[in-house]
CSV table of C-alpha atoms and ligand atoms in Angstrom, one decimal:
chain,number,residue,atom,x,y,z
A,1,MET,CA,12.0,-14.8,-3.6
A,2,SER,CA,13.1,-12.3,-1.0
A,3,ARG,CA,15.3,-10.1,-3.1
A,4,ASN,CA,15.8,-6.6,-2.1
A,5,ARG,CA,13.7,-4.6,-4.5
A,6,VAL,CA,11.2,-1.8,-4.6
A,7,ILE,CA,7.7,-3.1,-4.3
A,8,ARG,CA,5.0,-1.1,-6.0
A,9,CYS,CA,1.3,-1.3,-5.5
A,10,ALA,CA,-0.5,-2.6,-8.6
A,11,ALA,CA,-3.5,-0.5,-7.7
A,12,CYS,CA,-2.1,3.0,-7.1
A,13,ALA,CA,1.6,2.6,-8.3
A,14,GLY,CA,2.7,3.8,-4.9
A,15,ARG,CA,5.7,2.3,-3.2
A,16,ILE,CA,5.1,-0.3,-0.5
A,17,ARG,CA,7.6,-0.6,2.3
A,18,PRO,CA,8.4,-4.3,3.0
A,19,GLN,CA,8.0,-3.8,6.8
A,20,HIS,CA,4.5,-2.4,6.3
A,21,PRO,CA,1.4,-4.6,5.8
A,22,HIS,CA,0.6,-5.4,2.2
A,23,ILE,CA,-1.1,-8.1,0.1
A,24,GLY,CA,0.6,-10.3,-2.5
A,25,VAL,CA,-1.3,-12.1,-5.2
A,26,GLU,CA,1.0,-14.7,-6.7
A,27,ASP,CA,0.5,-16.2,-10.2
A,28,LEU,CA,1.3,-19.9,-9.5
A,29,GLU,CA,2.2,-20.5,-13.1
A,30,THR,CA,4.7,-17.7,-13.6
A,31,GLY,CA,5.7,-16.9,-10.0
A,32,VAL,CA,4.9,-13.3,-10.7
A,33,GLU,CA,3.5,-11.6,-7.7
A,34,PHE,CA,1.3,-8.5,-7.7
A,35,SER,CA,1.4,-6.4,-4.6
A,36,TYR,CA,-1.2,-4.1,-3.1
A,37,HIS,CA,-1.4,-1.8,-0.1
A,38,ALA,CA,-3.4,-2.9,2.9
A,39,ARG,CA,-5.6,0.1,2.7
A,40,ALA,CA,-9.2,-0.5,1.6
A,41,SER,CA,-9.1,1.3,-1.7
A,42,CYS,CA,-6.1,-0.7,-2.9
A,43,GLN,CA,-7.6,-3.9,-1.5
A,44,LYS,CA,-10.7,-3.3,-3.5
A,45,ARG,CA,-8.7,-3.0,-6.7
A,46,CYS,CA,-6.8,-6.2,-5.7
A,47,VAL,CA,-10.1,-8.1,-5.4
A,48,GLU,CA,-11.5,-6.8,-8.7
A,49,GLU,CA,-8.3,-7.5,-10.6
A,50,THR,CA,-7.9,-10.9,-9.1
A,51,VAL,CA,-11.4,-11.9,-10.0
A,52,THR,CA,-10.7,-10.8,-13.6
A,53,ARG,CA,-7.6,-12.9,-13.7
A,54,LEU,CA,-9.3,-15.9,-12.2
A,55,GLU,CA,-12.0,-15.6,-14.9
A,56,ALA,CA,-9.1,-15.8,-17.4
A,57,GLY,CA,-8.3,-19.3,-16.0
A,58,LYS,CA,-5.3,-18.3,-13.9
A,59,VAL,CA,-4.4,-19.8,-10.5
A,60,TYR,CA,-3.4,-17.6,-7.7
A,61,ALA,CA,-2.2,-17.7,-4.1
A,62,MET,CA,-3.0,-14.8,-1.8
A,63,HIS,CA,-0.4,-13.8,0.7
A,64,HIS,CA,-1.0,-11.4,3.6
A,65,TYR,CA,2.2,-9.7,4.7
A,66,HIS,CA,1.9,-8.2,8.1
A,67,SER,CA,3.6,-5.3,9.6
A,68,SER,CA,7.0,-6.1,11.0
A,69,THR,CA,5.6,-4.9,14.4
A,70,CYS,CA,2.5,-7.0,14.3
A,71,PRO,CA,2.3,-9.0,17.5
A,72,ASP,CA,0.0,-11.7,16.1
A,73,GLU,CA,1.6,-15.1,15.8
A,74,ALA,CA,-0.9,-16.4,13.3
A,75,PRO,CA,-1.8,-13.2,11.4
A,76,GLY,CA,-4.7,-12.8,9.1
A,77,PHE,CA,-7.6,-10.4,8.7
A,78,GLY,CA,-8.5,-9.0,12.0
A,79,CYS,CA,-5.0,-9.6,13.5
A,80,ALA,CA,-4.0,-8.0,16.8
A,81,GLY,CA,-1.8,-5.5,14.9
A,82,GLY,CA,-4.7,-4.2,12.9
A,83,CYS,CA,-2.7,-4.4,9.7
A,84,PHE,CA,-5.5,-4.6,7.2
A,85,ASP,CA,-8.3,-2.2,6.5
A,86,THR,CA,-11.6,-3.9,5.9
A,87,PRO,CA,-14.1,-2.3,3.6
A,88,MET,CA,-16.6,-1.9,6.5
A,89,ALA,CA,-14.2,0.1,8.6
A,90,VAL,CA,-12.4,2.6,6.4
A,91,ALA,CA,-10.5,5.0,8.6
A,92,ASN,CA,-9.6,8.3,7.1
B,101,ZN,ZN1,-1.8,1.2,-3.3
B,102,ZN,ZN1,-0.9,-8.2,11.5
């Protein structure tokens, strides 16, 4: 599952660098994974689209890929590396 390929954000179609933080939403039936940038606007689309797919009866697993420089050993939202924007703290 870790082939070298270009990852594109399903929200804005922009490229995601693998060493930068991003979110993956994996369809557990097909193994297809949708990727999104960690920034708030793309995360918002991620949540909206995932809710729509869940309503269609799909089963998903969410993955949080942290920055390659993130110092947190058990990363998640609010990690020490500050990888993910939260909707409450949009920094422009
Ligand atoms: Zn994006
Ligand atoms: Zn992190």
